[in-house]
CSV table of C-alpha atoms in Angstrom, one decimal:
chain,number,residue,atom,x,y,z
A,1,MET,CA,-22.5,42.7,-8.7
A,2,PRO,CA,-20.0,39.6,-8.4
A,3,ASN,CA,-17.5,39.1,-10.8
A,4,LEU,CA,-17.8,37.3,-13.4
A,5,ARG,CA,-14.1,35.7,-12.7
A,6,ASP,CA,-14.8,35.3,-8.9
A,7,ILE,CA,-18.2,32.9,-10.5
A,8,LYS,CA,-15.9,31.1,-12.5
A,9,GLN,CA,-14.0,29.8,-10.1
A,10,ARG,CA,-16.9,29.0,-7.8
A,11,ILE,CA,-18.2,26.7,-10.0
A,12,VAL,CA,-14.7,25.2,-11.3
A,13,SER,CA,-14.0,24.3,-7.9
A,14,VAL,CA,-17.7,23.0,-6.9
A,15,HIS,CA,-17.6,20.7,-9.9
A,16,SER,CA,-14.2,19.4,-8.7
A,17,THR,CA,-15.5,18.5,-5.2
A,18,ARG,CA,-18.8,16.7,-6.7
A,19,GLN,CA,-16.4,14.9,-8.6
A,20,ILE,CA,-14.3,13.3,-5.2
A,21,THR,CA,-18.4,13.4,-3.4
A,22,ARG,CA,-19.5,11.2,-6.6
A,23,THR,CA,-16.0,8.9,-6.8
A,24,MET,CA,-16.7,8.3,-3.2
A,25,GLU,CA,-19.8,7.4,-2.8
A,26,MET,CA,-19.1,4.7,-5.6
A,27,VAL,CA,-16.2,3.6,-3.5
A,28,ALA,CA,-18.7,2.9,-0.9
A,29,THR,CA,-21.6,1.2,-2.8
A,30,ALA,CA,-18.3,-1.4,-3.9
A,31,LYS,CA,-16.9,-1.3,0.0
A,32,ILE,CA,-20.6,-2.4,1.0
A,33,LYS,CA,-21.5,-4.9,-0.8
A,34,LYS,CA,-18.1,-6.9,0.3
A,35,ALA,CA,-19.0,-5.9,4.1
A,36,GLN,CA,-22.6,-7.9,3.6
A,37,GLU,CA,-21.0,-11.0,2.3
A,38,ARG,CA,-18.6,-10.7,5.0
A,39,ILE,CA,-21.1,-10.9,7.3
A,40,GLU,CA,-22.8,-13.1,5.4
A,41,ALA,CA,-19.8,-15.8,5.7
A,42,ALA,CA,-19.1,-15.6,9.3
A,43,ARG,CA,-23.1,-17.1,10.0
A,44,PRO,CA,-22.5,-20.8,9.7
A,45,TYR,CA,-19.7,-20.3,12.3
A,46,ALA,CA,-22.2,-18.6,14.8
A,47,MET,CA,-25.0,-20.6,14.2
A,48,SER,CA,-23.3,-23.9,14.8
A,49,MET,CA,-22.0,-22.2,17.6
A,50,MET,CA,-25.2,-21.5,19.1
A,51,GLU,CA,-26.0,-25.2,18.2
A,52,VAL,CA,-23.0,-26.3,20.7
A,53,LEU,CA,-24.0,-24.1,23.2
A,54,GLY,CA,-27.7,-24.8,23.1
A,55,ASN,CA,-26.9,-28.7,23.5
A,56,VAL,CA,-23.8,-27.7,25.9
A,57,ALA,CA,-26.8,-25.7,28.0
A,58,ARG,CA,-29.4,-28.9,27.8
A,59,PHE,CA,-26.7,-30.6,29.9
A,60,ALA,CA,-25.2,-28.6,31.6
A,61,LYS,CA,-27.9,-26.6,33.4
A,62,GLY,CA,-27.4,-25.2,36.5
A,63,ALA,CA,-23.6,-25.1,35.8
A,64,SER,CA,-22.1,-21.6,36.6
A,65,HIS,CA,-19.3,-19.9,35.3
A,66,PRO,CA,-17.8,-16.6,36.1
A,67,LEU,CA,-18.9,-15.3,32.5
A,68,LEU,CA,-22.8,-15.7,33.3
A,69,LEU,CA,-22.7,-14.8,36.6
A,70,LYS,CA,-24.0,-11.4,37.5
A,71,HIS,CA,-22.1,-9.4,40.2
A,72,GLU,CA,-23.5,-8.1,42.9
A,73,LYS,CA,-21.0,-4.6,42.9
A,74,ARG,CA,-21.0,-2.2,40.2
A,75,GLU,CA,-17.8,-0.7,41.3
A,76,ARG,CA,-15.9,-0.8,37.4
A,77,VAL,CA,-17.5,-0.8,33.8
A,78,VAL,CA,-16.0,-1.3,30.8
A,79,VAL,CA,-17.4,0.3,26.9
A,80,ILE,CA,-15.7,-0.9,24.2
A,81,ALA,CA,-17.0,1.7,20.9
A,82,CYS,CA,-16.8,1.1,17.5
A,83,THR,CA,-16.3,3.7,15.3
A,84,SER,CA,-14.4,4.3,12.1
A,85,ASP,CA,-10.9,5.5,11.1
A,86,ARG,CA,-12.0,7.5,8.4
A,87,GLY,CA,-14.2,10.4,8.5
A,88,LEU,CA,-16.8,12.0,6.0
A,89,ALA,CA,-19.3,9.1,7.4
A,90,GLY,CA,-22.1,11.2,8.2
A,91,ALA,CA,-23.1,10.8,11.4
A,92,PHE,CA,-21.6,7.3,11.5
A,93,ASN,CA,-19.1,8.1,14.6
A,94,SER,CA,-20.7,10.7,16.7
A,95,ASN,CA,-23.3,8.4,17.4
A,96,ILE,CA,-21.9,6.2,18.6
A,97,ILE,CA,-19.5,8.4,20.8
A,98,ARG,CA,-22.7,9.8,22.4
A,99,LEU,CA,-24.6,6.6,22.8
A,100,ALA,CA,-20.9,5.5,24.9
A,101,GLU,CA,-21.6,8.6,26.7
A,102,ASP,CA,-24.2,8.4,27.9
A,103,VAL,CA,-24.3,4.8,29.2
A,104,ALA,CA,-20.9,6.4,30.7
A,105,ARG,CA,-22.7,9.0,32.6
A,106,ASP,CA,-25.6,6.5,33.6
A,107,GLU,CA,-22.9,4.4,35.3
A,108,ARG,CA,-21.2,7.0,36.7
A,109,ALA,CA,-24.0,8.5,38.2
A,110,ALA,CA,-24.3,5.0,39.9
A,111,GLY,CA,-21.0,5.2,41.6
A,112,ALA,CA,-18.9,3.3,38.9
A,113,GLN,CA,-16.0,3.7,37.8
A,114,VAL,CA,-16.1,3.9,33.2
A,115,ASP,CA,-13.4,2.5,31.0
A,116,PHE,CA,-13.4,2.6,27.2
A,117,VAL,CA,-11.9,0.2,24.7
A,118,THR,CA,-11.8,2.0,21.5
A,119,VAL,CA,-11.8,1.2,17.8
A,120,GLY,CA,-11.5,3.3,15.3
A,121,LYS,CA,-9.5,6.6,15.1
A,122,LYS,CA,-12.3,8.3,15.8
A,123,ALA,CA,-13.5,7.2,19.2
A,124,ILE,CA,-9.3,7.6,20.4
A,125,SER,CA,-9.0,10.8,19.3
A,126,TYR,CA,-12.1,12.0,20.9
A,127,PHE,CA,-11.6,10.6,24.4
A,128,ARG,CA,-7.6,10.9,24.0
A,129,TYR,CA,-9.0,15.1,23.4
A,130,ARG,CA,-11.1,14.9,26.4
A,131,GLY,CA,-8.7,13.9,28.2
A,132,VAL,CA,-10.0,9.8,28.6
A,133,GLU,CA,-7.6,7.2,28.4
A,134,PRO,CA,-8.7,4.3,26.6
A,135,ILE,CA,-7.6,0.9,28.5
A,136,ALA,CA,-7.0,-0.4,24.4
A,137,VAL,CA,-6.9,1.5,21.4
A,138,TYR,CA,-7.7,-0.3,17.9
A,139,ARG,CA,-6.9,1.5,14.6
A,140,ASP,CA,-7.0,0.1,11.1
A,141,ILE,CA,-9.1,-2.6,11.6
A,142,SER,CA,-12.4,-1.3,11.7
A,143,ASP,CA,-12.9,-1.4,7.6
A,144,LYS,CA,-11.6,-4.9,7.7
A,145,PRO,CA,-12.1,-7.0,10.9
A,146,THR,CA,-10.4,-9.7,11.0
A,147,PHE,CA,-11.9,-12.5,13.9
A,148,ALA,CA,-7.8,-12.0,16.0
A,149,ASP,CA,-8.8,-8.7,16.2
A,150,ALA,CA,-12.3,-9.8,18.0
A,151,LYS,CA,-10.4,-12.1,20.3
A,152,SER,CA,-7.9,-9.7,21.0
A,153,ILE,CA,-10.7,-6.8,22.3
A,154,ALA,CA,-11.8,-9.8,23.9
A,155,ALA,CA,-8.7,-10.8,25.9
A,156,HIS,CA,-9.2,-7.3,27.6
A,157,VAL,CA,-12.4,-7.7,29.4
A,158,ILE,CA,-13.1,-11.3,29.6
A,159,PRO,CA,-10.1,-12.1,32.3
A,160,GLY,CA,-10.8,-8.9,34.4
A,161,TYR,CA,-14.3,-10.0,34.4
A,162,SER,CA,-13.7,-13.4,35.7
A,163,ALA,CA,-11.6,-11.9,38.3
A,164,ASP,CA,-13.9,-9.9,39.6
A,165,ASP,CA,-12.2,-6.4,38.5
A,166,ILE,CA,-14.9,-5.5,36.1
A,167,ASP,CA,-18.4,-5.9,36.9
A,168,ALA,CA,-19.8,-5.2,33.3
A,169,VAL,CA,-18.6,-5.1,29.7
A,170,TYR,CA,-21.0,-3.1,27.0
A,171,ILE,CA,-20.4,-2.8,23.2
A,172,VAL,CA,-21.5,0.6,21.1
A,173,PHE,CA,-21.7,-0.4,17.5
A,174,ASN,CA,-24.3,0.4,14.1
A,175,ARG,CA,-26.1,-1.9,13.4
A,176,PHE,CA,-26.0,-2.3,9.5
A,177,LYS,CA,-30.0,-2.5,9.1
A,178,ASN,CA,-30.4,-1.7,5.1
A,179,VAL,CA,-27.7,-0.1,2.8
A,180,ALA,CA,-29.5,3.0,3.5
A,181,GLU,CA,-30.0,2.6,7.5
A,182,GLN,CA,-27.6,2.1,10.5
A,183,LYS,CA,-28.8,1.9,14.0
A,184,PRO,CA,-26.4,3.0,17.2
A,185,GLU,CA,-27.5,0.1,19.3
A,186,ILE,CA,-25.2,-1.1,22.7
A,187,HIS,CA,-25.3,-4.6,24.1
A,188,GLN,CA,-24.5,-6.0,27.1
A,189,LEU,CA,-21.9,-8.9,26.7
A,190,LEU,CA,-21.0,-9.5,29.9
A,191,PRO,CA,-22.6,-10.9,31.7
A,192,ILE,CA,-24.2,-13.4,29.5
A,193,GLU,CA,-27.3,-13.5,30.2
A,194,GLN,CA,-29.2,-16.6,31.1
A,195,ALA,CA,-31.4,-15.7,28.1
A,196,VAL,CA,-29.1,-16.6,26.1
A,197,MET,CA,-28.7,-19.8,27.0
A,198,SER,CA,-32.2,-20.7,27.9
A,199,GLU,CA,-33.3,-20.0,24.4
A,200,ALA,CA,-30.4,-21.8,22.8
A,201,SER,CA,-31.2,-24.9,24.5
A,202,GLN,CA,-34.5,-24.4,23.8
A,203,ASP,CA,-33.8,-23.7,20.3
A,204,VAL,CA,-32.2,-26.8,20.3
A,205,ALA,CA,-35.1,-28.8,22.0
A,206,ALA,CA,-37.5,-27.2,19.3
A,207,SER,CA,-35.7,-28.6,16.2
A,208,GLY,CA,-36.5,-31.8,17.7
A,209,VAL,CA,-33.1,-33.5,17.9
A,210,SER,CA,-33.4,-34.9,21.3
A,211,ALA,CA,-30.2,-37.1,21.1
A,212,GLU,CA,-28.0,-38.0,24.3
A,213,TYR,CA,-24.7,-36.1,23.8
A,214,MET,CA,-21.7,-37.2,25.0
A,215,PHE,CA,-19.1,-34.7,26.3
A,216,GLU,CA,-15.5,-34.6,26.0
A,217,PRO,CA,-13.8,-34.0,28.8
A,218,SER,CA,-17.5,-32.9,30.2
A,219,PRO,CA,-20.1,-30.7,29.7
A,220,GLU,CA,-18.5,-28.0,32.2
A,221,SER,CA,-15.4,-27.6,30.8
A,222,VAL,CA,-17.0,-27.2,27.3
A,223,LEU,CA,-19.0,-24.8,28.6
A,224,GLU,CA,-15.9,-23.0,29.8
A,225,LEU,CA,-14.3,-23.0,26.9
A,226,LEU,CA,-17.4,-22.2,24.4
A,227,LEU,CA,-18.5,-18.8,26.5
A,228,PRO,CA,-15.4,-16.9,25.3
A,229,THR,CA,-15.6,-17.8,22.4
A,230,TYR,CA,-19.6,-17.0,22.0
A,231,VAL,CA,-18.6,-13.9,23.4
A,232,GLU,CA,-15.2,-13.2,20.8
A,233,THR,CA,-17.7,-14.0,18.2
A,234,LEU,CA,-20.5,-11.4,19.1
A,235,ILE,CA,-17.7,-8.5,19.1
A,236,TYR,CA,-16.8,-10.1,15.6
A,237,ARG,CA,-20.1,-9.7,14.2
A,238,ALA,CA,-20.3,-6.1,15.8
A,239,LEU,CA,-17.4,-4.9,14.1
A,240,MET,CA,-18.2,-6.5,10.9
A,241,GLU,CA,-22.0,-4.7,11.1
A,242,SER,CA,-20.0,-1.1,12.4
A,243,ALA,CA,-17.8,-2.0,8.8
A,244,ALA,CA,-20.5,-2.8,7.1
A,245,SER,CA,-23.1,0.3,8.6
A,246,GLU,CA,-19.4,2.6,8.1
A,247,GLN,CA,-19.6,2.3,4.5
A,248,GLY,CA,-23.6,2.5,4.4
A,249,ALA,CA,-23.8,5.9,6.0
A,250,ARG,CA,-20.9,7.4,3.9
A,251,ARG,CA,-22.6,6.3,0.8
A,252,THR,CA,-25.3,8.1,2.1
A,253,ALA,CA,-23.7,11.6,3.1
A,254,MET,CA,-21.5,11.4,0.1
A,255,LYS,CA,-24.9,11.1,-2.7
A,256,SER,CA,-26.5,13.9,-0.9
A,257,ALA,CA,-23.0,15.8,-1.1
A,258,THR,CA,-22.9,14.9,-4.8
A,259,ASP,CA,-26.7,15.9,-4.6
A,260,ASN,CA,-26.0,19.3,-3.1
A,261,ALA,CA,-23.1,20.4,-5.3
A,262,SER,CA,-25.1,19.8,-8.5
A,263,ASP,CA,-27.7,22.1,-6.7
A,264,MET,CA,-25.1,24.6,-6.3
A,265,ILE,CA,-23.8,24.0,-9.8
A,266,THR,CA,-27.5,25.0,-11.3
A,267,THR,CA,-27.9,28.0,-9.1
A,268,LEU,CA,-23.9,29.2,-10.0
A,269,THR,CA,-24.0,28.9,-13.4
A,270,ARG,CA,-27.7,30.6,-13.7
A,271,SER,CA,-26.2,33.9,-11.4
A,272,TYR,CA,-23.0,33.7,-14.0
A,273,ASN,CA,-25.3,33.8,-16.6
A,274,ARG,CA,-27.2,36.6,-15.4
A,275,ALA,CA,-24.1,38.5,-14.3
A,276,ARG,CA,-22.8,38.0,-18.1
A,277,GLN,CA,-25.9,38.7,-19.6
A,278,ALA,CA,-26.0,42.0,-17.2
A,279,SER,CA,-22.5,43.2,-18.1
A,280,ILE,CA,-23.5,42.9,-22.0
A,281,THR,CA,-26.6,45.0,-21.8
A,282,GLN,CA,-24.6,47.5,-19.9
A,283,GLU,CA,-22.2,47.5,-22.5
A,284,ILE,CA,-25.0,48.0,-25.0
A,285,ALA,CA,-26.5,50.7,-22.7
A,286,GLU,CA,-23.2,52.4,-22.9
A,287,ILE,CA,-22.7,52.4,-26.8
A,288,VAL,CA,-25.9,53.3,-27.0
A,289,GLY,CA,-25.2,56.2,-24.5
A,290,GLY,CA,-22.0,57.5,-26.3
A,291,ALA,CA,-23.4,57.0,-30.0
A,292,ALA,CA,-26.7,59.4,-29.0
A,293,ALA,CA,-24.3,61.6,-27.4
A,294,LEU,CA,-22.2,61.6,-30.5
A,295,GLU,CA,-25.2,62.8,-32.7
A,296,GLU,CA,-25.6,65.9,-30.7
B,1,MET,CA,-23.2,-47.3,-1.4
B,2,GLU,CA,-21.2,-47.2,2.0
B,3,ARG,CA,-22.7,-45.4,4.7
B,4,SER,CA,-20.8,-41.5,4.6
B,5,LEU,CA,-20.6,-38.5,6.9
B,6,ILE,CA,-21.0,-34.6,6.4
B,7,CYS,CA,-18.4,-33.0,7.1
B,8,GLU,CA,-18.1,-29.0,7.4
B,9,ILE,CA,-14.8,-27.2,9.1
B,10,VAL,CA,-16.0,-23.7,10.0
B,11,THR,CA,-13.9,-20.2,11.1
B,12,PRO,CA,-15.8,-17.2,11.9
B,13,GLU,CA,-14.1,-16.0,8.6
B,14,ARG,CA,-15.7,-18.7,6.2
B,15,ILE,CA,-16.3,-22.2,5.9
B,16,VAL,CA,-13.2,-24.1,5.2
B,17,TYR,CA,-14.6,-27.3,3.6
B,18,THR,CA,-17.3,-29.1,3.3
B,19,ASN,CA,-17.6,-32.6,1.7
B,20,GLU,CA,-19.1,-36.1,1.9
B,21,VAL,CA,-17.2,-38.2,3.6
B,22,ARG,CA,-15.7,-41.5,4.6
B,23,MET,CA,-13.7,-41.0,8.2
B,24,VAL,CA,-13.2,-38.0,10.3
B,25,VAL,CA,-10.4,-38.0,12.8
B,26,ALA,CA,-9.9,-35.2,15.0
B,27,PRO,CA,-7.4,-34.1,18.0
B,28,THR,CA,-9.5,-33.6,21.2
B,29,ILE,CA,-8.4,-32.3,23.9
B,30,ASP,CA,-7.2,-35.9,25.4
B,31,GLY,CA,-5.6,-37.4,22.3
B,32,GLU,CA,-7.2,-38.2,18.8
B,33,ILE,CA,-11.1,-38.8,17.9
B,34,GLY,CA,-12.1,-40.9,15.0
B,35,ILE,CA,-15.4,-40.4,13.1
B,36,LEU,CA,-16.7,-43.2,11.7
B,37,PRO,CA,-20.8,-43.3,10.0
B,38,LEU,CA,-23.3,-44.1,12.6
B,39,HIS,CA,-21.0,-42.5,15.5
B,40,ALA,CA,-23.2,-41.7,18.6
B,41,PRO,CA,-23.9,-37.6,19.5
B,42,LEU,CA,-20.6,-36.1,20.5
B,43,VAL,CA,-19.4,-32.8,21.8
B,44,SER,CA,-16.2,-32.1,22.1
B,45,ALA,CA,-13.0,-29.3,22.8
B,46,LEU,CA,-10.3,-29.4,20.4
B,47,ARG,CA,-6.7,-28.8,20.9
B,48,PRO,CA,-5.0,-27.5,17.8
B,49,GLY,CA,-3.3,-29.9,15.9
B,50,GLU,CA,-4.4,-32.0,12.5
B,51,VAL,CA,-7.7,-32.5,11.4
B,52,ARG,CA,-7.4,-35.2,9.0
B,53,VAL,CA,-10.4,-36.6,6.7
B,54,ARG,CA,-11.1,-39.2,4.1
B,55,TYR,CA,-13.0,-38.8,1.9
B,56,GLY,CA,-12.6,-41.9,-0.3
B,57,ASP,CA,-12.2,-45.6,-0.3
B,58,ASN,CA,-8.6,-45.4,-0.9
B,59,ASP,CA,-5.8,-44.7,1.8
B,60,SER,CA,-4.1,-41.8,-0.1
B,61,GLU,CA,-7.7,-40.0,-0.2
B,62,VAL,CA,-7.0,-37.8,2.3
B,63,GLU,CA,-7.3,-34.5,3.3
B,64,TRP,CA,-5.5,-32.8,6.0
B,65,PHE,CA,-6.2,-29.3,7.9
B,66,ALA,CA,-4.7,-27.6,10.5
B,67,VAL,CA,-6.7,-26.5,13.4
B,68,SER,CA,-6.0,-24.2,16.0
B,69,GLY,CA,-8.6,-25.4,18.5
B,70,GLY,CA,-12.1,-25.4,19.0
B,71,TYR,CA,-15.5,-27.7,18.7
B,72,ILE,CA,-16.8,-30.4,16.9
B,73,GLN,CA,-20.2,-32.0,17.0
B,74,VAL,CA,-20.9,-35.2,15.7
B,75,HIS,CA,-25.0,-35.5,15.5
B,76,GLU,CA,-26.9,-37.8,12.8
B,77,ASP,CA,-23.9,-38.3,10.4
B,78,LYS,CA,-23.1,-34.8,10.3
B,79,VAL,CA,-19.9,-33.6,11.4
B,80,ILE,CA,-19.1,-29.5,12.5
B,81,VAL,CA,-15.7,-28.8,12.9
B,82,LEU,CA,-15.8,-25.5,14.8
B,83,ALA,CA,-12.4,-23.4,14.9
B,84,ASP,CA,-10.8,-19.9,15.1
B,85,HIS,CA,-8.9,-20.9,12.3
B,86,ALA,CA,-8.4,-23.8,10.0
B,87,LEU,CA,-6.1,-24.2,6.2
B,88,GLY,CA,-6.2,-27.3,4.5
B,89,SER,CA,-2.5,-28.7,3.8
B,90,SER,CA,-2.3,-26.5,0.4
B,91,GLN,CA,-3.6,-23.4,1.8
B,92,ILE,CA,-0.7,-23.0,5.0
B,93,ASP,CA,1.7,-20.6,4.4
B,94,VAL,CA,5.0,-22.6,5.5
B,95,GLU,CA,7.4,-19.9,5.4
B,96,ARG,CA,4.9,-18.0,7.6
B,97,ALA,CA,4.3,-20.2,9.5
B,98,ARG,CA,7.7,-21.6,10.5
B,99,GLN,CA,8.4,-17.7,11.3
B,100,ALA,CA,5.7,-17.5,13.9
B,101,LEU,CA,6.6,-20.4,15.0
B,102,ALA,CA,10.1,-19.3,15.7
B,103,HIS,CA,9.2,-16.2,16.9
B,104,ALA,CA,6.4,-17.6,19.5
B,105,GLN,CA,9.5,-19.7,20.8
B,106,ALA,CA,11.8,-16.9,21.1
B,107,ARG,CA,8.9,-15.6,23.1
B,108,MET,CA,8.6,-18.0,25.2
B,109,ALA,CA,11.9,-18.6,26.2
B,110,GLU,CA,12.1,-15.0,27.1
B,111,VAL,CA,8.6,-14.4,29.4
B,112,GLY,CA,9.0,-17.9,30.9
B,113,ASP,CA,6.1,-19.8,32.6
B,114,GLY,CA,3.3,-19.2,34.4
B,115,THR,CA,2.6,-15.8,33.1
B,116,ASP,CA,-0.4,-14.5,31.7
B,117,GLU,CA,0.9,-14.0,28.1
B,118,SER,CA,2.8,-17.7,28.3
B,119,GLY,CA,-0.9,-19.2,27.8
B,120,GLU,CA,-1.4,-17.5,24.3
B,121,LEU,CA,1.9,-18.0,23.1
B,122,ALA,CA,1.7,-21.9,24.1
B,123,ASN,CA,-1.3,-21.7,21.5
B,124,GLU,CA,0.5,-19.7,19.0
B,125,LEU,CA,2.8,-22.3,19.2
B,126,LYS,CA,1.2,-24.7,18.9
B,127,TRP,CA,-1.1,-23.5,16.4
B,128,ALA,CA,2.4,-22.6,14.4
B,129,GLU,CA,3.5,-26.4,14.7
B,130,ALA,CA,-0.2,-27.7,14.1
B,131,GLN,CA,0.5,-26.0,10.4
B,132,VAL,CA,4.3,-27.1,9.9
B,133,ALA,CA,3.2,-30.5,10.7
B,134,VAL,CA,-0.1,-30.4,8.4
B,135,ALA,CA,2.1,-28.4,5.2
B,136,GLY,CA,4.7,-31.5,5.3
B,137,LYS,CA,1.7,-33.8,4.3
B,138,HIS,CA,1.0,-32.2,1.4
B,139,ARG,CA,1.6,-33.8,-1.9
């Protein structure tokens, strides 16, 4: 028979845990909104950017640029893994790490060397623990990424790709589908698919504006400046999606933790009452027994 | 009513400015470009510098923005300035910009020309300079 006081103590402790998880759930809910607003705020830039890219693509047809060029060899691949700085977010981080490892395994099997750029303390500690030193680490940005962060990450891969030192770059992050759902995804950053360019130019053509643009200094040089920015925008977008997803995942995880704590409290209270009743019954039985013994 | 232009200054993080204006002047790689209504369609790369927007008939009705380089697209009386960073003259933290400027100059002297870092520093330097210059124009 469990001790009454022990049960009482457990109830108190589960209570305080529930208080924490409930607070975290509410904090995450508030943060999701802010993170979503940031994604929205980035949309006008991304859309204008694609429009400019489409226009340039139409005029610089067939223009080759190192970032558009697919490398024949595949000796070195870089994977950018976007995780969070904090845990308690369900499978948020382990999904990313698993996906990054899957890619790495495939690439290694194909004979490529794989390097990582890690965002978030979780990925950093995972890879360090495994004895893999990432080529660049970013911490304390996953909560509120800035465009400067994205630029800095891009600076680790773009020159390498142009210099033929890196043959492909992937980014792994959680896409924010909606508040309750995040989907770990992998995107190829480099080389930039030719399809991106042709789609962008088709979009522009479809919108009916087929004006003759002037380009300064020239279509090719604008393209040359535009493509790195395009890659930076993609990274920025991934970072923000990841930030929103983190809060979403945490909210879900904390909600179920809160629910579980409530269930536990119910069960514990029940056994507490049962134990109390049992001890009362026992006492009565003892008194009755004692009184009966006296009467005889 | 005269013809006017729609001007938008956009960064990846937010829309900095959007308004109906009379003229936009932006720093291109080769010099400066002034855009009036009925300008031909144009896409141009920008260097770090100042964007001037005249929004009224009066010469004094001008707003200044520091931009860190980017692109400008003009199409059918719509001007879009895409920049990594852009700040209106009243939003600039002059002290911080001055510090960044001094810091970049010091680093520049340290690393010297022709290194990977010097290119990046040169951009930072110009961006800080642009901020200081534009902040000075705020009345």
